[in-house]
Amino acid sequence: QSHPATMRRLQRNCEGEQDRLKRRRSSFNGTLHDEGLVQSIGSMLDDSYVWSASQLDLIGSCGFRFFAGRVLKIEPIIEPQIGPDALMRGSISHKILEQMYRHFSENGIQPHPDHIESAMEVLEQIAAQVLDSAPATFGFAPHPLWPQESAALRQRLRKVLRADFEGALKLDKQFQSGRHFSEQELRFGESAALTIALDDQTFIRMRGTIDRIDLAEDGSRMLIIDYKSGSESSLPTLKQYMQGRSFQMLTYLLAASELLDAREIGGAFVSLRDAKSGDVLWLDDVPANANGKALDSTTGKAALARYIQQVRAGDFSAEANGVEENKCHQYCDYAQLCRIHVMERRQRGSRHG
């Protein structure tokens, strides 16, 4: 009793750990209770807030990550490094692909095995220009192995291009009458954010960029292509969507349905590392003579509406919805703040106890 302040802090810390262990919704686990703070959050994230697809994925996978990174704007301390980081390498690849496919579109080069050699020449020319200027454009100091890293990046993009033109990416199978490259880096919601109704009471405004859109020759069928730097196994899946943690393709399909004229709209993620694509996901129904899976928009909208209502009410509870077993789906900069690993120890102990 000679140190009451210390004892109060210890008691509060113990209460916080108990809340985390028992997964209670409390201020120790990402839930705001102060009325003023809740009102401020509600005003910040109201109908005028402009969302991106990555932000919606964040609140689906873990609301606490959105809270720490987007609301509190806590940034991890990154050690200086020589050469491009993973984000820069992804941006370099995207820039090369954007310019390459735009050249194909403007010059009538269609995805066909007979056109591979000429397409490869275009890739080499554009890659050389982008890679030579990359240090200045993306703001990094090239390290001694940058030429080798550039060569490896070129090789990955060659594999992607060959797979696309030889029909190995599950894309040609979706078009009976052929396809052409229609749009690259299509930006939406810039001058005026795109409004999407999730239900009768919940609306969100969005902006974003679609990497690429392929169209059927008659314009009736559209396929959205989104490039991912990771492996094929890391591509978002329909299962993740149904579990309420991956909304990027849904938001792009909905945006495309508002912006472009096509009766049948689908999309696919493409791994630049493995030159493979995931299943083609179609908005609500798989068209005749097409392959893939149906992405039920009603399910996704209902999940998004629930998450939006929660965060607007100040509920950013740390609930790892990344992979099975309630574990975070990847490394997280905020794991030491939400203490998800503390919850996991109790979960594992409970299963074995």
PDB file of N, CA, C and O in Angstrom, residues 8-78:
ATOM      1  N   ARG A   8      -2.003   0.538  -8.947  1.00  0.00           N
ATOM      2  CA  ARG A   8      -3.105   0.806  -9.874  1.00  0.00           C
ATOM      3  C   ARG A   8      -2.682   0.492 -11.311  1.00  0.00           C
ATOM      4  O   ARG A   8      -3.460  -0.068 -12.092  1.00  0.00           O
ATOM      5  N   ARG A   9      -1.450   0.854 -11.650  1.00  0.00           N
ATOM      6  CA  ARG A   9      -0.965   0.547 -13.000  1.00  0.00           C
ATOM      7  C   ARG A   9      -0.878  -0.955 -13.217  1.00  0.00           C
ATOM      8  O   ARG A   9      -1.249  -1.467 -14.274  1.00  0.00           O
ATOM      9  N   LEU A  10      -0.377  -1.677 -12.208  1.00  0.00           N
ATOM     10  CA  LEU A  10      -0.287  -3.137 -12.330  1.00  0.00           C
ATOM     11  C   LEU A  10      -1.666  -3.764 -12.465  1.00  0.00           C
ATOM     12  O   LEU A  10      -1.865  -4.677 -13.277  1.00  0.00           O
ATOM     13  N   GLN A  11      -2.624  -3.274 -11.681  1.00  0.00           N
ATOM     14  CA  GLN A  11      -3.974  -3.806 -11.772  1.00  0.00           C
ATOM     15  C   GLN A  11      -4.582  -3.533 -13.141  1.00  0.00           C
ATOM     16  O   GLN A  11      -5.221  -4.413 -13.737  1.00  0.00           O
ATOM     17  N   ARG A  12      -4.333  -2.320 -13.660  1.00  0.00           N
ATOM     18  CA  ARG A  12      -4.868  -1.980 -14.978  1.00  0.00           C
ATOM     19  C   ARG A  12      -4.223  -2.835 -16.061  1.00  0.00           C
ATOM     20  O   ARG A  12      -4.896  -3.306 -16.986  1.00  0.00           O
ATOM     21  N   ASN A  13      -2.918  -3.083 -15.935  1.00  0.00           N
ATOM     22  CA  ASN A  13      -2.241  -3.938 -16.904  1.00  0.00           C
ATOM     23  C   ASN A  13      -2.780  -5.358 -16.870  1.00  0.00           C
ATOM     24  O   ASN A  13      -2.963  -6.005 -17.907  1.00  0.00           O
ATOM     25  N   CYS A  14      -3.022  -5.853 -15.665  1.00  0.00           N
ATOM     26  CA  CYS A  14      -3.581  -7.206 -15.533  1.00  0.00           C
ATOM     27  C   CYS A  14      -4.968  -7.289 -16.153  1.00  0.00           C
ATOM     28  O   CYS A  14      -5.309  -8.271 -16.830  1.00  0.00           O
ATOM     29  N   GLU A  15      -5.781  -6.269 -15.921  1.00  0.00           N
ATOM     30  CA  GLU A  15      -7.113  -6.244 -16.511  1.00  0.00           C
ATOM     31  C   GLU A  15      -7.026  -6.229 -18.044  1.00  0.00           C
ATOM     32  O   GLU A  15      -7.813  -6.897 -18.729  1.00  0.00           O
ATOM     33  N   GLY A  16      -6.061  -5.462 -18.556  1.00  0.00           N
ATOM     34  CA  GLY A  16      -5.894  -5.408 -20.000  1.00  0.00           C
ATOM     35  C   GLY A  16      -5.517  -6.750 -20.593  1.00  0.00           C
ATOM     36  O   GLY A  16      -6.061  -7.177 -21.609  1.00  0.00           O
ATOM     37  N   GLU A  17      -4.581  -7.467 -19.926  1.00  0.00           N
ATOM     38  CA  GLU A  17      -4.177  -8.778 -20.405  1.00  0.00           C
ATOM     39  C   GLU A  17      -5.332  -9.775 -20.328  1.00  0.00           C
ATOM     40  O   GLU A  17      -5.500 -10.614 -21.214  1.00  0.00           O
ATOM     41  N   GLN A  18      -6.135  -9.683 -19.281  1.00  0.00           N
ATOM     42  CA  GLN A  18      -7.293 -10.563 -19.174  1.00  0.00           C
ATOM     43  C   GLN A  18      -8.298 -10.296 -20.292  1.00  0.00           C
ATOM     44  O   GLN A  18      -8.878 -11.226 -20.867  1.00  0.00           O
ATOM     45  N   ASP A  19      -8.490  -9.031 -20.612  1.00  0.00           N
ATOM     46  CA  ASP A  19      -9.397  -8.692 -21.713  1.00  0.00           C
ATOM     47  C   ASP A  19      -8.902  -9.277 -23.032  1.00  0.00           C
ATOM     48  O   ASP A  19      -9.686  -9.790 -23.837  1.00  0.00           O
ATOM     49  N   ARG A  20      -7.584  -9.204 -23.254  1.00  0.00           N
ATOM     50  CA  ARG A  20      -7.032  -9.749 -24.492  1.00  0.00           C
ATOM     51  C   ARG A  20      -7.160 -11.265 -24.511  1.00  0.00           C
ATOM     52  O   ARG A  20      -7.534 -11.855 -25.524  1.00  0.00           O
ATOM     53  N   LEU A  21      -6.826 -11.902 -23.389  1.00  0.00           N
ATOM     54  CA  LEU A  21      -6.882 -13.359 -23.333  1.00  0.00           C
ATOM     55  C   LEU A  21      -8.295 -13.881 -23.567  1.00  0.00           C
ATOM     56  O   LEU A  21      -8.497 -14.901 -24.220  1.00  0.00           O
ATOM     57  N   LYS A  22      -9.274 -13.173 -23.030  1.00  0.00           N
ATOM     58  CA  LYS A  22     -10.660 -13.613 -23.140  1.00  0.00           C
ATOM     59  C   LYS A  22     -11.384 -12.982 -24.339  1.00  0.00           C
ATOM     60  O   LYS A  22     -12.583 -13.178 -24.512  1.00  0.00           O
ATOM     61  N   ARG A  23     -10.608 -12.221 -25.133  1.00  0.00           N
ATOM     62  CA  ARG A  23     -11.162 -11.584 -26.336  1.00  0.00           C
ATOM     63  C   ARG A  23     -12.376 -10.711 -26.043  1.00  0.00           C
ATOM     64  O   ARG A  23     -13.358 -10.696 -26.790  1.00  0.00           O
ATOM     65  N   ARG A  24     -12.329 -10.013 -24.938  1.00  0.00           N
ATOM     66  CA  ARG A  24     -13.402  -9.058 -24.635  1.00  0.00           C
ATOM     67  C   ARG A  24     -13.230  -7.808 -25.495  1.00  0.00           C
ATOM     68  O   ARG A  24     -12.127  -7.378 -25.763  1.00  0.00           O
ATOM     69  N   ARG A  25     -14.345  -7.220 -25.877  1.00  0.00           N
ATOM     70  CA  ARG A  25     -14.286  -5.958 -26.598  1.00  0.00           C
ATOM     71  C   ARG A  25     -14.099  -4.842 -25.572  1.00  0.00           C
ATOM     72  O   ARG A  25     -15.034  -4.444 -24.894  1.00  0.00           O
ATOM     73  N   SER A  26     -12.868  -4.368 -25.467  1.00  0.00           N
ATOM     74  CA  SER A  26     -12.547  -3.345 -24.484  1.00  0.00           C
ATOM     75  C   SER A  26     -11.532  -2.387 -25.082  1.00  0.00           C
ATOM     76  O   SER A  26     -11.040  -2.581 -26.198  1.00  0.00           O
ATOM     77  N   SER A  27     -11.204  -1.337 -24.329  1.00  0.00           N
ATOM     78  CA  SER A  27     -10.223  -0.366 -24.802  1.00  0.00           C
ATOM     79  C   SER A  27      -8.841  -0.989 -24.940  1.00  0.00           C
ATOM     80  O   SER A  27      -7.970  -0.432 -25.607  1.00  0.00           O
ATOM     81  N   PHE A  28      -8.616  -2.150 -24.302  1.00  0.00           N
ATOM     82  CA  PHE A  28      -7.337  -2.839 -24.434  1.00  0.00           C
ATOM     83  C   PHE A  28      -7.285  -3.698 -25.695  1.00  0.00           C
ATOM     84  O   PHE A  28      -6.250  -4.253 -26.016  1.00  0.00           O
ATOM     85  N   ASN A  29      -8.408  -3.805 -26.366  1.00  0.00           N
ATOM     86  CA  ASN A  29      -8.482  -4.705 -27.514  1.00  0.00           C
ATOM     87  C   ASN A  29      -9.050  -4.007 -28.752  1.00  0.00           C
ATOM     88  O   ASN A  29      -9.607  -4.638 -29.627  1.00  0.00           O
ATOM     89  N   GLY A  30      -8.936  -2.672 -28.781  1.00  0.00           N
ATOM     90  CA  GLY A  30      -9.312  -1.945 -29.981  1.00  0.00           C
ATOM     91  C   GLY A  30     -10.714  -1.369 -30.014  1.00  0.00           C
ATOM     92  O   GLY A  30     -11.143  -0.870 -31.054  1.00  0.00           O
ATOM     93  N   THR A  31     -11.449  -1.410 -28.920  1.00  0.00           N
ATOM     94  CA  THR A  31     -12.804  -0.865 -28.894  1.00  0.00           C
ATOM     95  C   THR A  31     -12.821   0.434 -28.099  1.00  0.00           C
ATOM     96  O   THR A  31     -12.399   0.470 -26.943  1.00  0.00           O
ATOM     97  N   LEU A  32     -13.298   1.504 -28.734  1.00  0.00           N
ATOM     98  CA  LEU A  32     -13.357   2.808 -28.070  1.00  0.00           C
ATOM     99  C   LEU A  32     -14.654   2.937 -27.284  1.00  0.00           C
ATOM    100  O   LEU A  32     -15.712   2.531 -27.753  1.00  0.00           O
ATOM    101  N   HIS A  33     -14.541   3.501 -26.077  1.00  0.00           N
ATOM    102  CA  HIS A  33     -15.722   3.696 -25.236  1.00  0.00           C
ATOM    103  C   HIS A  33     -15.980   5.165 -24.924  1.00  0.00           C
ATOM    104  O   HIS A  33     -17.105   5.529 -24.558  1.00  0.00           O
ATOM    105  N   ASP A  34     -14.947   5.992 -25.058  1.00  0.00           N
ATOM    106  CA  ASP A  34     -15.135   7.411 -24.789  1.00  0.00           C
ATOM    107  C   ASP A  34     -16.095   8.005 -25.821  1.00  0.00           C
ATOM    108  O   ASP A  34     -15.871   7.894 -27.040  1.00  0.00           O
ATOM    109  N   GLU A  35     -17.160   8.617 -25.358  1.00  0.00           N
ATOM    110  CA  GLU A  35     -18.216   9.106 -26.255  1.00  0.00           C
ATOM    111  C   GLU A  35     -17.692  10.140 -27.238  1.00  0.00           C
ATOM    112  O   GLU A  35     -18.052  10.133 -28.417  1.00  0.00           O
ATOM    113  N   GLY A  36     -16.805  11.008 -26.764  1.00  0.00           N
ATOM    114  CA  GLY A  36     -16.247  12.019 -27.654  1.00  0.00           C
ATOM    115  C   GLY A  36     -15.408  11.408 -28.762  1.00  0.00           C
ATOM    116  O   GLY A  36     -15.485  11.831 -29.926  1.00  0.00           O
ATOM    117  N   LEU A  37     -14.597  10.403 -28.412  1.00  0.00           N
ATOM    118  CA  LEU A  37     -13.774   9.738 -29.415  1.00  0.00           C
ATOM    119  C   LEU A  37     -14.637   8.994 -30.434  1.00  0.00           C
ATOM    120  O   LEU A  37     -14.364   9.020 -31.637  1.00  0.00           O
ATOM    121  N   VAL A  38     -15.666   8.322 -29.939  1.00  0.00           N
ATOM    122  CA  VAL A  38     -16.554   7.583 -30.846  1.00  0.00           C
ATOM    123  C   VAL A  38     -17.232   8.535 -31.823  1.00  0.00           C
ATOM    124  O   VAL A  38     -17.342   8.249 -33.024  1.00  0.00           O
ATOM    125  N   GLN A  39     -17.661   9.694 -31.342  1.00  0.00           N
ATOM    126  CA  GLN A  39     -18.289  10.677 -32.222  1.00  0.00           C
ATOM    127  C   GLN A  39     -17.297  11.202 -33.254  1.00  0.00           C
ATOM    128  O   GLN A  39     -17.647  11.384 -34.433  1.00  0.00           O
ATOM    129  N   SER A  40     -16.053  11.418 -32.832  1.00  0.00           N
ATOM    130  CA  SER A  40     -15.031  11.899 -33.764  1.00  0.00           C
ATOM    131  C   SER A  40     -14.757  10.873 -34.852  1.00  0.00           C
ATOM    132  O   SER A  40     -14.628  11.220 -36.039  1.00  0.00           O
ATOM    133  N   ILE A  41     -14.677   9.595 -34.439  1.00  0.00           N
ATOM    134  CA  ILE A  41     -14.453   8.536 -35.417  1.00  0.00           C
ATOM    135  C   ILE A  41     -15.628   8.436 -36.376  1.00  0.00           C
ATOM    136  O   ILE A  41     -15.466   8.288 -37.598  1.00  0.00           O
ATOM    137  N   GLY A  42     -16.841   8.525 -35.830  1.00  0.00           N
ATOM    138  CA  GLY A  42     -18.029   8.461 -36.671  1.00  0.00           C
ATOM    139  C   GLY A  42     -18.064   9.580 -37.695  1.00  0.00           C
ATOM    140  O   GLY A  42     -18.456   9.376 -38.853  1.00  0.00           O
ATOM    141  N   SER A  43     -17.631  10.769 -37.285  1.00  0.00           N
ATOM    142  CA  SER A  43     -17.595  11.906 -38.212  1.00  0.00           C
ATOM    143  C   SER A  43     -16.503  11.725 -39.258  1.00  0.00           C
ATOM    144  O   SER A  43     -16.687  12.050 -40.428  1.00  0.00           O
ATOM    145  N   MET A  44     -15.364  11.190 -38.821  1.00  0.00           N
ATOM    146  CA  MET A  44     -14.253  10.991 -39.746  1.00  0.00           C
ATOM    147  C   MET A  44     -14.592   9.966 -40.833  1.00  0.00           C
ATOM    148  O   MET A  44     -14.262  10.147 -42.003  1.00  0.00           O
ATOM    149  N   LEU A  45     -15.272   8.884 -40.435  1.00  0.00           N
ATOM    150  CA  LEU A  45     -15.547   7.779 -41.350  1.00  0.00           C
ATOM    151  C   LEU A  45     -16.996   7.768 -41.829  1.00  0.00           C
ATOM    152  O   LEU A  45     -17.523   6.718 -42.191  1.00  0.00           O
ATOM    153  N   ASP A  46     -17.620   8.929 -41.861  1.00  0.00           N
ATOM    154  CA  ASP A  46     -19.031   8.976 -42.273  1.00  0.00           C
ATOM    155  C   ASP A  46     -19.153   8.787 -43.785  1.00  0.00           C
ATOM    156  O   ASP A  46     -18.195   8.407 -44.465  1.00  0.00           O
ATOM    157  N   ASP A  47     -20.323   9.076 -44.318  1.00  0.00           N
ATOM    158  CA  ASP A  47     -20.585   8.819 -45.736  1.00  0.00           C
ATOM    159  C   ASP A  47     -19.692   9.626 -46.668  1.00  0.00           C
ATOM    160  O   ASP A  47     -19.581   9.305 -47.858  1.00  0.00           O
ATOM    161  N   SER A  48     -19.043  10.683 -46.150  1.00  0.00           N
ATOM    162  CA  SER A  48     -18.182  11.498 -47.007  1.00  0.00           C
ATOM    163  C   SER A  48     -16.764  10.948 -47.105  1.00  0.00           C
ATOM    164  O   SER A  48     -15.990  11.374 -47.959  1.00  0.00           O
ATOM    165  N   TYR A  49     -16.404   9.991 -46.249  1.00  0.00           N
ATOM    166  CA  TYR A  49     -15.056   9.421 -46.268  1.00  0.00           C
ATOM    167  C   TYR A  49     -14.850   8.629 -47.559  1.00  0.00           C
ATOM    168  O   TYR A  49     -15.737   7.889 -47.991  1.00  0.00           O
ATOM    169  N   VAL A  50     -13.683   8.780 -48.174  1.00  0.00           N
ATOM    170  CA  VAL A  50     -13.392   8.089 -49.431  1.00  0.00           C
ATOM    171  C   VAL A  50     -12.500   6.888 -49.140  1.00  0.00           C
ATOM    172  O   VAL A  50     -11.377   7.035 -48.649  1.00  0.00           O
ATOM    173  N   TRP A  51     -13.003   5.702 -49.453  1.00  0.00           N
ATOM    174  CA  TRP A  51     -12.301   4.459 -49.175  1.00  0.00           C
ATOM    175  C   TRP A  51     -11.520   3.992 -50.392  1.00  0.00           C
ATOM    176  O   TRP A  51     -11.858   4.311 -51.530  1.00  0.00           O
ATOM    177  N   SER A  52     -10.490   3.206 -50.133  1.00  0.00           N
ATOM    178  CA  SER A  52      -9.790   2.476 -51.184  1.00  0.00           C
ATOM    179  C   SER A  52     -10.025   0.990 -50.960  1.00  0.00           C
ATOM    180  O   SER A  52     -10.427   0.566 -49.872  1.00  0.00           O
ATOM    181  N   ALA A  53      -9.755   0.187 -51.976  1.00  0.00           N
ATOM    182  CA  ALA A  53      -9.943  -1.255 -51.837  1.00  0.00           C
ATOM    183  C   ALA A  53      -9.032  -1.823 -50.757  1.00  0.00           C
ATOM    184  O   ALA A  53      -9.431  -2.720 -49.999  1.00  0.00           O
ATOM    185  N   SER A  54      -7.809  -1.309 -50.632  1.00  0.00           N
ATOM    186  CA  SER A  54      -6.884  -1.821 -49.617  1.00  0.00           C
ATOM    187  C   SER A  54      -7.381  -1.503 -48.214  1.00  0.00           C
ATOM    188  O   SER A  54      -7.212  -2.309 -47.286  1.00  0.00           O
ATOM    189  N   GLN A  55      -8.021  -0.359 -48.019  1.00  0.00           N
ATOM    190  CA  GLN A  55      -8.573  -0.028 -46.702  1.00  0.00           C
ATOM    191  C   GLN A  55      -9.721  -0.957 -46.340  1.00  0.00           C
ATOM    192  O   GLN A  55      -9.835  -1.394 -45.191  1.00  0.00           O
ATOM    193  N   LEU A  56     -10.557  -1.285 -47.313  1.00  0.00           N
ATOM    194  CA  LEU A  56     -11.665  -2.199 -47.048  1.00  0.00           C
ATOM    195  C   LEU A  56     -11.146  -3.594 -46.730  1.00  0.00           C
ATOM    196  O   LEU A  56     -11.705  -4.295 -45.877  1.00  0.00           O
ATOM    197  N   ASP A  57     -10.061  -4.007 -47.396  1.00  0.00           N
ATOM    198  CA  ASP A  57      -9.442  -5.284 -47.058  1.00  0.00           C
ATOM    199  C   ASP A  57      -8.911  -5.267 -45.629  1.00  0.00           C
ATOM    200  O   ASP A  57      -8.964  -6.272 -44.913  1.00  0.00           O
ATOM    201  N   LEU A  58      -8.374  -4.120 -45.205  1.00  0.00           N
ATOM    202  CA  LEU A  58      -7.831  -4.009 -43.848  1.00  0.00           C
ATOM    203  C   LEU A  58      -8.908  -4.202 -42.788  1.00  0.00           C
ATOM    204  O   LEU A  58      -8.708  -4.947 -41.820  1.00  0.00           O
ATOM    205  N   ILE A  59     -10.045  -3.543 -42.939  1.00  0.00           N
ATOM    206  CA  ILE A  59     -11.072  -3.693 -41.907  1.00  0.00           C
ATOM    207  C   ILE A  59     -11.677  -5.087 -41.937  1.00  0.00           C
ATOM    208  O   ILE A  59     -12.227  -5.557 -40.937  1.00  0.00           O
ATOM    209  N   GLY A  60     -11.548  -5.770 -43.091  1.00  0.00           N
ATOM    210  CA  GLY A  60     -12.022  -7.148 -43.161  1.00  0.00           C
ATOM    211  C   GLY A  60     -11.062  -8.109 -42.494  1.00  0.00           C
ATOM    212  O   GLY A  60     -11.477  -9.025 -41.780  1.00  0.00           O
ATOM    213  N   SER A  61      -9.749  -7.927 -42.706  1.00  0.00           N
ATOM    214  CA  SER A  61      -8.761  -8.840 -42.136  1.00  0.00           C
ATOM    215  C   SER A  61      -8.510  -8.545 -40.666  1.00  0.00           C
ATOM    216  O   SER A  61      -8.355  -9.452 -39.854  1.00  0.00           O
ATOM    217  N   CYS A  62      -8.449  -7.263 -40.281  1.00  0.00           N
ATOM    218  CA  CYS A  62      -8.267  -6.903 -38.871  1.00  0.00           C
ATOM    219  C   CYS A  62      -8.512  -5.414 -38.701  1.00  0.00           C
ATOM    220  O   CYS A  62      -7.749  -4.580 -39.208  1.00  0.00           O
ATOM    221  N   GLY A  63      -9.571  -5.076 -37.997  1.00  0.00           N
ATOM    222  CA  GLY A  63      -9.913  -3.679 -37.790  1.00  0.00           C
ATOM    223  C   GLY A  63      -8.832  -2.909 -37.057  1.00  0.00           C
ATOM    224  O   GLY A  63      -8.662  -1.702 -37.260  1.00  0.00           O
ATOM    225  N   PHE A  64      -8.061  -3.592 -36.199  1.00  0.00           N
ATOM    226  CA  PHE A  64      -7.035  -2.903 -35.426  1.00  0.00           C
ATOM    227  C   PHE A  64      -5.917  -2.395 -36.334  1.00  0.00           C
ATOM    228  O   PHE A  64      -5.350  -1.331 -36.096  1.00  0.00           O
ATOM    229  N   ARG A  65      -5.594  -3.147 -37.380  1.00  0.00           N
ATOM    230  CA  ARG A  65      -4.571  -2.685 -38.327  1.00  0.00           C
ATOM    231  C   ARG A  65      -5.022  -1.401 -39.018  1.00  0.00           C
ATOM    232  O   ARG A  65      -4.229  -0.480 -39.228  1.00  0.00           O
ATOM    233  N   PHE A  66      -6.296  -1.333 -39.374  1.00  0.00           N
ATOM    234  CA  PHE A  66      -6.824  -0.107 -39.976  1.00  0.00           C
ATOM    235  C   PHE A  66      -6.754   1.037 -38.970  1.00  0.00           C
ATOM    236  O   PHE A  66      -6.354   2.156 -39.306  1.00  0.00           O
ATOM    237  N   PHE A  67      -7.131   0.767 -37.716  1.00  0.00           N
ATOM    238  CA  PHE A  67      -7.134   1.782 -36.679  1.00  0.00           C
ATOM    239  C   PHE A  67      -5.727   2.332 -36.452  1.00  0.00           C
ATOM    240  O   PHE A  67      -5.513   3.556 -36.430  1.00  0.00           O
ATOM    241  N   ALA A  68      -4.755   1.428 -36.302  1.00  0.00           N
ATOM    242  CA  ALA A  68      -3.391   1.864 -36.002  1.00  0.00           C
ATOM    243  C   ALA A  68      -2.762   2.592 -37.178  1.00  0.00           C
ATOM    244  O   ALA A  68      -2.132   3.652 -37.010  1.00  0.00           O
ATOM    245  N   GLY A  69      -2.953   2.053 -38.379  1.00  0.00           N
ATOM    246  CA  GLY A  69      -2.276   2.618 -39.535  1.00  0.00           C
ATOM    247  C   GLY A  69      -2.989   3.786 -40.180  1.00  0.00           C
ATOM    248  O   GLY A  69      -2.352   4.768 -40.576  1.00  0.00           O
ATOM    249  N   ARG A  70      -4.328   3.724 -40.271  1.00  0.00           N
ATOM    250  CA  ARG A  70      -5.067   4.742 -41.023  1.00  0.00           C
ATOM    251  C   ARG A  70      -5.692   5.816 -40.143  1.00  0.00           C
ATOM    252  O   ARG A  70      -5.840   6.955 -40.572  1.00  0.00           O
ATOM    253  N   VAL A  71      -6.096   5.436 -38.926  1.00  0.00           N
ATOM    254  CA  VAL A  71      -6.714   6.422 -38.037  1.00  0.00           C
ATOM    255  C   VAL A  71      -5.657   7.107 -37.181  1.00  0.00           C
ATOM    256  O   VAL A  71      -5.539   8.334 -37.171  1.00  0.00           O
ATOM    257  N   LEU A  72      -4.869   6.315 -36.452  1.00  0.00           N
ATOM    258  CA  LEU A  72      -3.808   6.897 -35.621  1.00  0.00           C
ATOM    259  C   LEU A  72      -2.588   7.297 -36.442  1.00  0.00           C
ATOM    260  O   LEU A  72      -1.751   8.070 -35.972  1.00  0.00           O
ATOM    261  N   LYS A  73      -2.485   6.750 -37.673  1.00  0.00           N
ATOM    262  CA  LYS A  73      -1.369   7.048 -38.578  1.00  0.00           C
ATOM    263  C   LYS A  73      -0.018   6.721 -37.946  1.00  0.00           C
ATOM    264  O   LYS A  73       0.956   7.486 -38.049  1.00  0.00           O
ATOM    265  N   ILE A  74       0.040   5.585 -37.262  1.00  0.00           N
ATOM    266  CA  ILE A  74       1.302   5.110 -36.702  1.00  0.00           C
ATOM    267  C   ILE A  74       2.109   4.461 -37.812  1.00  0.00           C
ATOM    268  O   ILE A  74       1.635   3.532 -38.464  1.00  0.00           O
ATOM    269  N   GLU A  75       3.299   4.932 -38.017  1.00  0.00           N
ATOM    270  CA  GLU A  75       4.145   4.400 -39.077  1.00  0.00           C
ATOM    271  C   GLU A  75       5.304   3.619 -38.479  1.00  0.00           C
ATOM    272  O   GLU A  75       5.938   4.072 -37.523  1.00  0.00           O
ATOM    273  N   PRO A  76       5.593   2.444 -39.025  1.00  0.00           N
ATOM    274  CA  PRO A  76       6.729   1.670 -38.522  1.00  0.00           C
ATOM    275  C   PRO A  76       8.044   2.366 -38.827  1.00  0.00           C
ATOM    276  O   PRO A  76       8.158   3.115 -39.805  1.00  0.00           O
ATOM    277  N   ILE A  77       9.029   2.151 -37.985  1.00  0.00           N
ATOM    278  CA  ILE A  77      10.365   2.691 -38.220  1.00  0.00           C
ATOM    279  C   ILE A  77      11.079   1.756 -39.199  1.00  0.00           C
ATOM    280  O   ILE A  77      11.291   0.581 -38.908  1.00  0.00           O
ATOM    281  N   ILE A  78      11.405   2.266 -40.347  1.00  0.00           N
ATOM    282  CA  ILE A  78      12.017   1.460 -41.398  1.00  0.00           C
ATOM    283  C   ILE A  78      13.502   1.793 -41.474  1.00  0.00           C
ATOM    284  O   ILE A  78      13.888   2.962 -41.611  1.00  0.00           O
TER     285      ILE A  78
END
